[in-house]
Short mmCIF file of C-alpha atoms and ligand atoms in Angstrom, two decimals:
data_model
loop_
_atom_site.label_atom_id
_atom_site.label_comp_id
_atom_site.label_asym_id
_atom_site.label_seq_id
_atom_site.Cartn_x
_atom_site.Cartn_y
_atom_site.Cartn_z
CA MET A 1 75.59 102.28 85.65
CA LYS A 2 77.31 102.98 89.42
CA ILE A 3 79.98 104.91 88.93
CA ASN A 4 83.20 103.27 90.24
CA PRO A 5 84.72 106.03 92.79
CA PHE A 6 88.27 104.03 92.50
CA GLU A 7 88.23 105.04 89.22
CA SER A 8 87.23 108.20 89.39
CA ALA A 9 89.92 108.79 91.78
CA LYS A 10 92.79 107.76 89.84
CA GLN A 11 91.74 109.51 86.91
CA GLN A 12 92.36 112.72 89.06
CA LEU A 13 95.41 112.23 89.75
CA HIS A 14 96.55 111.14 86.14
CA ALA A 15 95.62 114.19 85.11
CA ALA A 16 97.76 115.81 87.94
CA ALA A 17 100.63 113.84 86.76
CA GLU A 18 100.36 114.70 83.13
CA THR A 19 99.97 118.34 83.84
CA ALA A 20 102.91 118.43 86.18
CA HIS A 21 105.13 115.74 84.89
CA LEU A 22 104.95 113.79 88.28
CA ASP A 23 107.49 110.98 88.71
CA LYS A 24 105.86 107.76 87.17
CA ASN A 25 106.80 105.05 89.64
CA ILE A 26 105.43 107.25 92.61
CA VAL A 27 102.08 107.80 90.62
CA GLU A 28 101.96 104.27 89.91
CA GLN A 29 102.67 103.20 93.74
CA LEU A 30 99.97 105.78 94.35
CA SER A 31 97.29 104.02 91.99
CA ALA A 32 96.90 101.07 94.53
CA PRO A 33 96.54 100.90 98.25
CA ASP A 34 99.35 99.42 100.05
CA ARG A 35 97.26 96.95 101.88
CA TYR A 36 93.50 95.68 101.46
CA ILE A 37 92.41 93.76 105.04
CA GLU A 38 89.08 91.96 104.55
CA VAL A 39 87.87 89.93 108.26
CA SER A 40 84.70 88.17 108.89
CA ILE A 41 83.32 89.04 112.69
CA PRO A 42 80.96 86.43 113.96
CA VAL A 43 78.67 88.58 116.42
CA LYS A 44 75.93 87.03 119.06
CA MET A 45 72.51 88.18 118.54
CA ASP A 46 70.08 89.29 120.97
CA ASP A 47 68.11 86.00 120.00
CA GLY A 48 71.01 84.07 120.90
CA THR A 49 71.98 83.11 117.11
CA GLN A 50 74.87 84.18 115.33
CA ARG A 51 75.57 86.31 112.52
CA ILE A 52 78.98 86.91 110.63
CA PHE A 53 79.63 90.48 109.27
CA SER A 54 82.01 91.45 106.66
CA GLY A 55 84.75 94.39 107.67
CA PHE A 56 87.55 96.17 105.85
CA ARG A 57 90.14 98.11 105.48
CA SER A 58 91.93 99.68 103.47
CA GLN A 59 95.65 101.58 104.06
CA HIS A 60 96.47 102.99 101.12
CA ASN A 61 99.68 104.87 101.92
CA ASN A 62 101.77 106.02 104.96
CA ALA A 63 104.89 107.77 103.35
CA ARG A 64 103.81 111.03 105.46
CA GLY A 65 102.64 109.49 108.73
CA PRO A 66 100.30 106.88 109.81
CA TYR A 67 97.44 105.84 107.49
CA LYS A 68 94.45 107.75 109.07
CA GLY A 69 90.77 107.62 108.01
CA GLY A 70 87.19 106.71 108.93
CA ILE A 71 85.06 103.61 109.44
CA ARG A 72 81.68 103.35 108.18
CA TYR A 73 78.59 101.37 108.60
CA HIS A 74 76.85 100.65 105.43
CA GLN A 75 74.65 97.83 103.86
CA ASP A 76 76.14 99.32 100.54
CA VAL A 77 80.08 99.27 101.57
CA ASP A 78 82.44 98.13 98.90
CA LEU A 79 86.02 97.44 98.04
CA ASN A 80 86.15 100.33 95.38
CA GLU A 81 84.39 103.02 97.66
CA VAL A 82 86.91 102.08 100.67
CA LYS A 83 89.40 102.22 98.45
CA ALA A 84 89.02 105.15 96.93
CA LEU A 85 88.12 106.89 100.38
CA SER A 86 91.50 105.72 101.81
CA PHE A 87 93.17 107.24 98.53
CA TRP A 88 91.39 110.36 99.00
CA MET A 89 92.34 110.66 102.62
CA THR A 90 96.18 110.01 101.41
CA PHE A 91 95.55 113.50 99.19
CA LYS A 92 93.57 115.25 101.64
CA ASN A 93 96.47 114.99 104.36
CA ALA A 94 99.21 115.79 102.15
CA VAL A 95 97.12 119.15 100.74
CA VAL A 96 96.78 120.34 103.99
CA ASN A 97 100.20 119.23 105.43
CA VAL A 98 99.42 117.28 108.32
CA PRO A 99 101.84 114.35 108.69
CA PHE A 100 99.32 111.81 107.97
CA GLY A 101 98.60 108.91 105.31
CA GLY A 102 95.38 107.85 104.06
CA GLY A 103 93.32 104.86 105.22
CA LYS A 104 89.48 104.12 105.06
CA GLY A 105 87.34 100.95 106.71
CA GLY A 106 84.02 99.77 106.64
CA ILE A 107 81.88 97.12 107.63
CA ILE A 108 78.70 95.90 105.79
CA VAL A 109 75.31 95.89 107.61
CA ASN A 110 72.95 98.30 108.25
CA PRO A 111 73.18 99.54 111.79
CA LYS A 112 69.80 100.40 112.19
CA GLU A 113 68.66 96.88 112.34
CA LEU A 114 71.01 96.02 115.41
CA SER A 115 70.31 96.77 118.87
CA GLU A 116 73.20 98.55 121.25
CA GLY A 117 74.30 95.60 122.46
CA GLU A 118 74.80 93.90 119.05
CA LEU A 119 76.47 97.14 118.10
CA GLU A 120 78.95 97.11 120.60
CA GLY A 121 79.77 93.48 120.06
CA LEU A 122 79.98 94.05 116.21
CA SER A 123 82.36 97.21 116.94
CA ARG A 124 84.19 94.83 119.52
CA GLY A 125 84.41 92.41 117.02
CA TYR A 126 86.04 94.47 114.11
CA MET A 127 88.78 95.70 116.51
CA ARG A 128 89.60 92.16 117.51
CA GLN A 129 90.21 91.03 113.89
CA MET A 130 92.12 94.15 113.03
CA PHE A 131 93.74 95.09 116.48
CA ARG A 132 97.37 94.13 114.93
CA ASN A 133 96.98 96.65 111.86
CA PHE A 134 95.71 99.56 114.06
CA GLY A 135 97.50 101.55 116.51
CA PRO A 136 98.57 105.42 117.36
CA GLU A 137 101.74 105.13 115.46
CA ILE A 138 100.37 102.85 112.69
CA ASP A 139 97.04 103.41 111.34
CA VAL A 140 94.65 105.81 113.40
CA PRO A 141 90.73 105.43 112.17
CA ALA A 142 87.92 107.67 113.22
CA PRO A 143 83.85 107.86 113.11
CA ASP A 144 82.79 108.35 108.97
CA VAL A 145 79.29 107.70 107.99
CA ASN A 146 77.04 105.66 110.72
CA THR A 147 79.59 105.69 113.43
CA ASN A 148 80.05 108.08 115.92
CA SER A 149 81.98 108.72 119.54
CA THR A 150 80.19 106.10 121.14
CA ILE A 151 81.23 103.27 118.65
CA MET A 152 84.94 104.93 118.55
CA GLY A 153 84.93 104.38 122.39
CA TRP A 154 84.18 100.53 122.21
CA MET A 155 86.67 100.20 119.74
CA ARG A 156 89.32 102.29 121.89
CA ASP A 157 88.77 100.06 124.76
CA GLU A 158 89.16 96.63 123.13
CA PHE A 159 92.03 97.61 121.21
CA GLU A 160 93.40 98.88 124.86
CA LYS A 161 92.67 95.55 126.34
CA LEU A 162 93.84 93.72 123.56
CA THR A 163 96.90 95.42 123.26
CA ALA A 164 97.56 96.08 127.57
CA THR A 165 98.15 99.53 126.62
CA GLU A 166 96.80 102.99 127.31
CA ALA A 167 96.31 104.50 124.08
CA ALA A 168 94.03 107.74 123.60
CA GLY A 169 95.83 108.35 120.10
CA VAL A 170 94.73 104.93 118.53
CA ILE A 171 91.51 106.42 117.36
CA THR A 172 90.44 109.92 117.08
CA GLY A 173 86.69 111.39 116.84
CA LYS A 174 86.68 111.00 120.63
CA SER A 175 83.85 112.63 122.83
CA VAL A 176 86.06 115.60 124.65
CA SER A 177 85.53 113.77 128.16
CA GLU A 178 87.27 110.97 126.51
CA GLY A 179 90.47 112.78 124.86
CA GLY A 180 88.96 114.03 121.82
CA SER A 181 89.64 117.77 120.57
CA GLU A 182 87.74 120.96 121.15
CA GLY A 183 86.38 122.35 117.49
CA ARG A 184 86.25 118.85 116.25
CA THR A 185 82.74 119.08 115.20
CA GLU A 186 82.89 122.69 113.89
CA ALA A 187 86.33 121.60 111.92
CA THR A 188 85.14 120.78 108.35
CA GLY A 189 82.48 122.76 108.07
CA PHE A 190 84.14 125.68 109.38
CA GLY A 191 87.14 125.07 107.56
CA GLY A 192 85.35 125.42 104.16
CA GLY A 193 84.14 128.31 105.50
CA TYR A 194 87.78 129.73 105.64
CA VAL A 195 88.39 128.48 102.24
CA LEU A 196 85.22 129.98 100.75
CA ARG A 197 86.64 132.88 102.44
CA GLU A 198 89.70 132.99 101.12
CA ALA A 199 88.31 132.66 97.67
CA LEU A 200 85.88 135.45 97.81
CA LYS A 201 88.81 137.94 99.09
CA ALA A 202 90.82 136.13 95.47
CA GLY A 203 87.91 137.14 93.48
CA LEU A 204 86.85 133.70 92.59
CA VAL A 205 83.26 133.75 93.85
CA LYS A 206 81.68 135.98 90.69
CA GLY A 207 78.38 137.63 91.60
CA ASP A 208 77.45 140.29 93.71
CA ARG A 209 74.71 138.63 95.46
CA LYS A 210 76.89 136.31 97.94
CA THR A 211 73.97 133.89 97.25
CA ILE A 212 74.76 130.20 98.60
CA ALA A 213 72.95 126.86 98.03
CA ILE A 214 74.28 123.84 100.21
CA GLN A 215 72.85 120.01 99.60
CA GLY A 216 72.89 118.56 103.20
CA PHE A 217 72.06 119.90 106.62
CA GLY A 218 73.99 117.08 108.58
CA ASN A 219 77.30 118.24 110.44
CA VAL A 220 78.98 119.87 107.72
CA ALA A 221 76.38 121.96 106.22
CA THR A 222 75.29 123.08 109.36
CA TYR A 223 78.64 124.59 110.66
CA LEU A 224 79.35 125.75 106.81
CA SER A 225 75.93 127.56 106.69
CA GLU A 226 76.76 129.14 110.01
CA TYR A 227 79.78 130.40 108.70
CA ALA A 228 78.72 131.31 105.43
CA ALA A 229 75.76 133.63 106.98
CA GLU A 230 78.10 135.24 109.79
CA HIS A 231 80.43 136.21 107.03
CA GLY A 232 77.84 138.06 104.73
CA PHE A 233 76.57 135.05 102.53
CA LYS A 234 72.94 134.43 102.15
CA VAL A 235 72.12 130.92 102.69
CA VAL A 236 69.45 130.71 99.81
CA ALA A 237 68.44 126.56 100.08
CA LEU A 238 69.70 123.81 102.29
CA SER A 239 68.35 120.01 101.85
CA ASP A 240 68.56 116.79 103.68
CA SER A 241 67.12 113.12 102.27
CA LYS A 242 63.73 114.16 102.39
CA GLY A 243 63.97 117.05 100.01
CA GLY A 244 65.27 120.88 100.11
CA VAL A 245 63.74 124.66 101.49
CA TYR A 246 64.61 127.66 99.38
CA THR A 247 63.86 131.58 99.69
CA PRO A 248 65.70 134.41 97.94
CA ASP A 249 65.70 136.64 101.01
CA GLY A 250 68.24 133.92 102.97
CA ILE A 251 67.24 131.18 105.32
CA ASN A 252 67.79 131.58 109.21
CA ILE A 253 69.89 128.95 109.92
CA SER A 254 68.92 128.65 113.73
CA GLU A 255 65.02 128.35 112.86
CA ALA A 256 65.93 125.52 109.98
CA GLU A 257 67.93 123.66 113.01
CA ASN A 258 64.67 123.99 115.15
CA HIS A 259 62.13 123.31 112.50
CA LYS A 260 64.84 119.81 111.46
CA LYS A 261 65.01 118.95 115.28
CA THR A 262 60.99 119.39 115.80
CA THR A 263 59.53 117.71 112.78
CA GLY A 264 62.58 115.24 111.82
CA ALA A 265 63.09 117.10 108.09
CA LEU A 266 63.59 120.54 106.54
CA LYS A 267 60.34 120.64 104.36
CA ASP A 268 57.91 122.96 105.06
CA LEU A 269 60.41 125.71 106.86
CA GLU A 270 58.00 128.30 107.38
CA GLY A 271 58.98 131.11 105.00
CA THR A 272 60.52 128.88 102.30
CA THR A 273 59.42 127.04 99.26
CA ASN A 274 60.08 123.18 99.26
CA ILE A 275 62.35 122.28 96.47
CA THR A 276 64.23 118.59 95.42
CA ASN A 277 67.76 117.92 95.90
CA GLU A 278 67.80 117.73 92.14
CA GLN A 279 66.30 121.59 91.95
CA LEU A 280 68.68 122.71 94.91
CA LEU A 281 71.68 121.65 92.70
CA GLU A 282 70.29 123.97 89.23
CA LEU A 283 69.80 126.92 91.16
CA ASP A 284 70.57 130.28 89.99
CA VAL A 285 73.19 130.91 92.69
CA ASP A 286 76.85 132.43 93.21
CA VAL A 287 77.92 129.41 95.43
CA LEU A 288 76.83 125.53 95.33
CA VAL A 289 77.73 123.27 97.88
CA PRO A 290 77.10 119.61 97.46
CA ALA A 291 77.71 118.76 101.18
CA ALA A 292 75.83 115.18 101.29
CA LEU A 293 76.71 112.63 99.18
CA GLU A 294 79.20 111.00 96.35
CA ASN A 295 78.35 111.44 92.45
CA VAL A 296 76.03 114.31 92.84
CA PHE A 297 76.88 115.96 89.65
CA THR A 298 77.31 114.02 86.68
CA ALA A 299 77.23 114.13 82.69
CA ASP A 300 73.63 114.01 83.12
CA ASN A 301 72.83 116.96 85.25
CA ALA A 302 76.36 119.11 85.31
CA ASP A 303 75.01 120.70 81.85
CA ARG A 304 72.16 122.55 83.98
CA VAL A 305 74.66 123.69 86.76
CA GLN A 306 73.97 127.57 87.15
CA ALA A 307 76.63 128.46 89.87
CA GLN A 308 79.76 129.51 88.88
CA PHE A 309 81.53 128.53 92.10
CA ILE A 310 81.45 124.80 93.60
CA LEU A 311 82.77 123.74 97.06
CA GLU A 312 83.14 120.34 97.49
CA MET A 313 82.09 119.76 100.63
CA ALA A 314 81.12 115.95 100.34
CA ASN A 315 83.61 113.54 99.27
CA GLY A 316 83.73 112.68 95.77
CA PRO A 317 80.45 114.43 94.69
CA THR A 318 81.91 115.26 90.91
CA ALA A 319 82.48 112.45 88.65
CA PRO A 320 84.84 113.39 86.12
CA GLU A 321 82.70 113.97 82.95
CA ALA A 322 80.94 116.15 85.19
CA ASP A 323 84.27 117.92 86.20
CA LYS A 324 85.05 118.22 82.29
CA ILE A 325 81.79 120.02 81.52
CA PHE A 326 82.49 122.11 84.86
CA ALA A 327 86.08 123.09 82.78
CA GLU A 328 84.48 123.88 79.59
CA LYS A 329 81.70 125.73 81.36
CA GLU A 330 84.46 127.82 83.26
CA ILE A 331 83.05 127.12 86.55
CA THR A 332 85.60 127.30 89.61
CA VAL A 333 85.79 123.81 91.45
CA ILE A 334 87.14 123.76 94.79
CA PRO A 335 88.14 120.09 95.20
CA ASP A 336 87.14 118.28 98.28
CA ILE A 337 90.63 117.21 99.19
CA LEU A 338 90.99 120.74 99.88
CA ALA A 339 87.85 122.09 100.68
CA ASN A 340 86.69 119.32 103.60
CA SER A 341 90.35 119.08 104.79
CA GLY A 342 89.66 121.01 108.34
CA GLY A 343 88.08 117.58 109.96
CA VAL A 344 91.01 115.81 109.60
CA ALA A 345 93.31 118.54 110.34
CA VAL A 346 91.50 118.94 113.27
CA SER A 347 91.69 115.07 114.14
CA TYR A 348 95.43 115.43 113.78
CA TYR A 349 95.44 118.06 116.52
CA GLU A 350 93.29 115.59 118.78
CA TRP A 351 95.91 112.97 118.05
CA TYR A 352 98.52 115.31 119.16
CA GLN A 353 96.83 116.74 122.12
CA ASN A 354 96.94 112.73 122.84
CA MET A 355 100.27 112.26 122.11
CA HIS A 356 101.67 114.74 123.95
CA ASP A 357 99.16 115.21 126.89
CA GLU A 358 98.01 118.65 125.96
CA LYS A 359 94.76 120.25 126.01
CA TRP A 360 93.71 123.03 123.64
CA SER A 361 90.87 125.19 123.88
CA LYS A 362 88.36 125.76 120.95
CA GLU A 363 89.58 128.63 120.12
CA ASP A 364 93.33 127.91 119.49
CA VAL A 365 92.13 124.94 117.64
CA LEU A 366 89.87 126.93 115.30
CA SER A 367 92.68 129.47 114.78
CA LYS A 368 95.52 127.14 114.05
CA LEU A 369 92.81 125.52 111.79
CA ASP A 370 92.27 128.85 109.84
CA SER A 371 95.80 129.63 109.37
CA LEU A 372 96.35 125.93 108.05
CA MET A 373 93.41 125.80 105.66
CA VAL A 374 94.66 129.65 104.49
CA GLU A 375 97.92 128.38 103.88
CA ALA A 376 96.87 124.96 101.92
CA PHE A 377 94.27 127.39 99.67
CA ASN A 378 97.37 129.89 98.63
CA GLU A 379 99.25 126.69 97.94
CA VAL A 380 97.38 125.14 95.78
CA LEU A 381 96.53 128.49 94.43
CA ALA A 382 99.85 129.24 93.25
CA ALA A 383 99.92 125.58 91.60
CA LYS A 384 96.96 126.71 89.69
CA GLU A 385 98.36 129.36 88.52
CA LYS A 386 101.86 127.94 87.50
CA TYR A 387 100.66 125.15 85.67
CA GLN A 388 97.29 126.81 84.54
CA THR A 389 95.24 124.04 85.81
CA SER A 390 91.98 123.34 87.64
CA PHE A 391 92.20 123.42 91.35
CA ARG A 392 91.61 120.12 91.65
CA THR A 393 94.55 118.96 89.29
CA ALA A 394 96.52 121.71 91.33
CA ALA A 395 95.52 120.20 94.73
CA TYR A 396 97.18 116.57 93.50
CA ILE A 397 100.32 118.24 92.11
CA VAL A 398 100.50 119.83 95.53
CA ALA A 399 99.64 117.03 97.52
CA THR A 400 101.68 114.61 95.10
CA GLN A 401 104.85 116.36 95.08
CA ARG A 402 104.80 116.35 98.89
CA LEU A 403 104.32 112.63 98.80
CA THR A 404 107.22 112.20 96.37
CA GLU A 405 109.62 113.94 98.74
CA LYS A 406 108.70 111.29 101.27
CA MET A 407 108.71 108.24 98.84
CA LEU A 408 111.77 108.84 96.49
P1 LIG B 1 75.59 113.81 108.28
O1 LIG B 1 75.58 112.17 108.51
O2 LIG B 1 75.93 114.53 109.28
O3 LIG B 1 75.08 114.69 106.90
C1 LIG B 1 74.55 114.41 105.87
C2 LIG B 1 73.69 115.09 105.21
O4 LIG B 1 73.05 114.60 104.23
C3 LIG B 1 72.19 114.92 106.36
O5 LIG B 1 71.68 116.51 106.40
C4 LIG B 1 71.09 114.24 105.23
O6 LIG B 1 69.73 114.51 105.27
C5 LIG B 1 71.76 114.49 103.82
N1 LIG B 1 71.36 113.40 102.86
C6 LIG B 1 71.38 112.11 102.96
N2 LIG B 1 71.05 111.83 101.86
C7 LIG B 1 70.66 112.29 101.00
C8 LIG B 1 70.11 112.59 99.51
N3 LIG B 1 70.02 111.65 98.81
N4 LIG B 1 69.93 113.96 99.20
C9 LIG B 1 70.13 114.70 99.58
N5 LIG B 1 70.74 114.89 100.79
C10 LIG B 1 70.91 113.67 101.51
O7 LIG B 1 77.14 113.87 107.31
P2 LIG B 1 78.18 114.98 107.42
O8 LIG B 1 79.25 114.70 108.52
O9 LIG B 1 77.81 115.94 107.09
O10 LIG B 1 78.96 114.76 106.05
C11 LIG B 1 78.26 115.15 104.81
C12 LIG B 1 79.52 115.05 103.76
O11 LIG B 1 80.83 115.63 103.86
C13 LIG B 1 79.74 113.47 103.45
O12 LIG B 1 79.81 113.39 102.08
C14 LIG B 1 81.01 113.41 104.04
O13 LIG B 1 81.79 111.95 103.73
C15 LIG B 1 82.00 114.45 104.12
N6 LIG B 1 82.62 114.52 105.06
C16 LIG B 1 82.69 115.04 106.79
C17 LIG B 1 83.36 115.16 107.19
C18 LIG B 1 83.28 115.56 108.81
O14 LIG B 1 84.54 115.86 109.55
N7 LIG B 1 82.12 115.33 109.17
C19 LIG B 1 84.93 115.10 106.76
C20 LIG B 1 85.21 114.65 105.37
C21 LIG B 1 83.93 115.12 104.26
#
């Protein structure tokens, strides 16, 4: 049965509400998006026919600042997924204390089936239907699954044409030459690395081998594994959609990157053994990092997880039933809304630079990000100790208390 991510998200909030006796009206308000917009987008295809695509935007909450969140292109995007993702954005931004709310959008499409011209028509069409709901102070989208800086560039251009304004701050995740921020590419992976470093300092990573297994080898996993390897961790396993590789001696990350570039996959990397994604999640390692997909930990496999420390870099990788099993097994889980918030934090820096016509260096951006993540980690740790609860519930408590200050 497909797990409904929006139901999982609400359960996480309700656990925090019970633990910290949060304001009932605020919790009720946060349990549904402010607004949900659905549009039909007509696109002229290369063969002269017209196709209609469905596009969405969920604007969850803007009490702390403009709605903020990516736009994904996927054939399976649906209402509950977009709602859950916009919900998590609200809490993520509140945990790292950046003045944004939560939003998320999507189009039902397999972008690999479209030509470049059709993709541009679709992206401009989405903005034409939605532009009244967007704006630097209203709702600020960004790239997500299957969207990138080129697509964001088309959308920004369309927005500026329709509103006759110049509005670099209407979208983040732009290329640096188009007003994007230095350090955005590294931000999510490095942000997770800073949290891992702090957790290690706080004595939360048990075991002295400092071994780490990472599911995924995309943007987030690559920078996290680089950071971890540079800070004394041994990355013993990595994977992509075609499978994983393992060696107890530690993987050389740049060799893995080269191998993936030349062969198109990680498997058969020299000096490693091929494993499945399922095997990777059940390895006997000190740190386990899901950095690919939602709902990878369920009631079916949570019992077999051996790692005592999980850093959630993917959004929503742990289903609530799996969370319960992890709690029983006393596995420490650093939740997505803290662990992967480095990306949106630097999106805020990008927006801020656009709004104030500033340009920060990569060192400056990453050093600001480091301080922000350390602060967020310490606040969540303090709430965890105060309420004697999990990191996830503590993160929701910190975020909801911040939201409450603006919503009462
Ligand atoms: P990406 O597209 O660059 O990489 C995704 C990786 O997952 C790839 O290596 C891909 O091969 C792998 N993958 C896909 N299907 C898989 C499967 N069935 N089994 C195992 N691996 C599979 O994406 P990314 O930007 O690295 O994002 C990874 C995760 O982090 C996603 O859940 C995303 O929502 C989340 N996230 C990303 C950011 C960001 O700034 N990029 C921010 C917050 C959260």
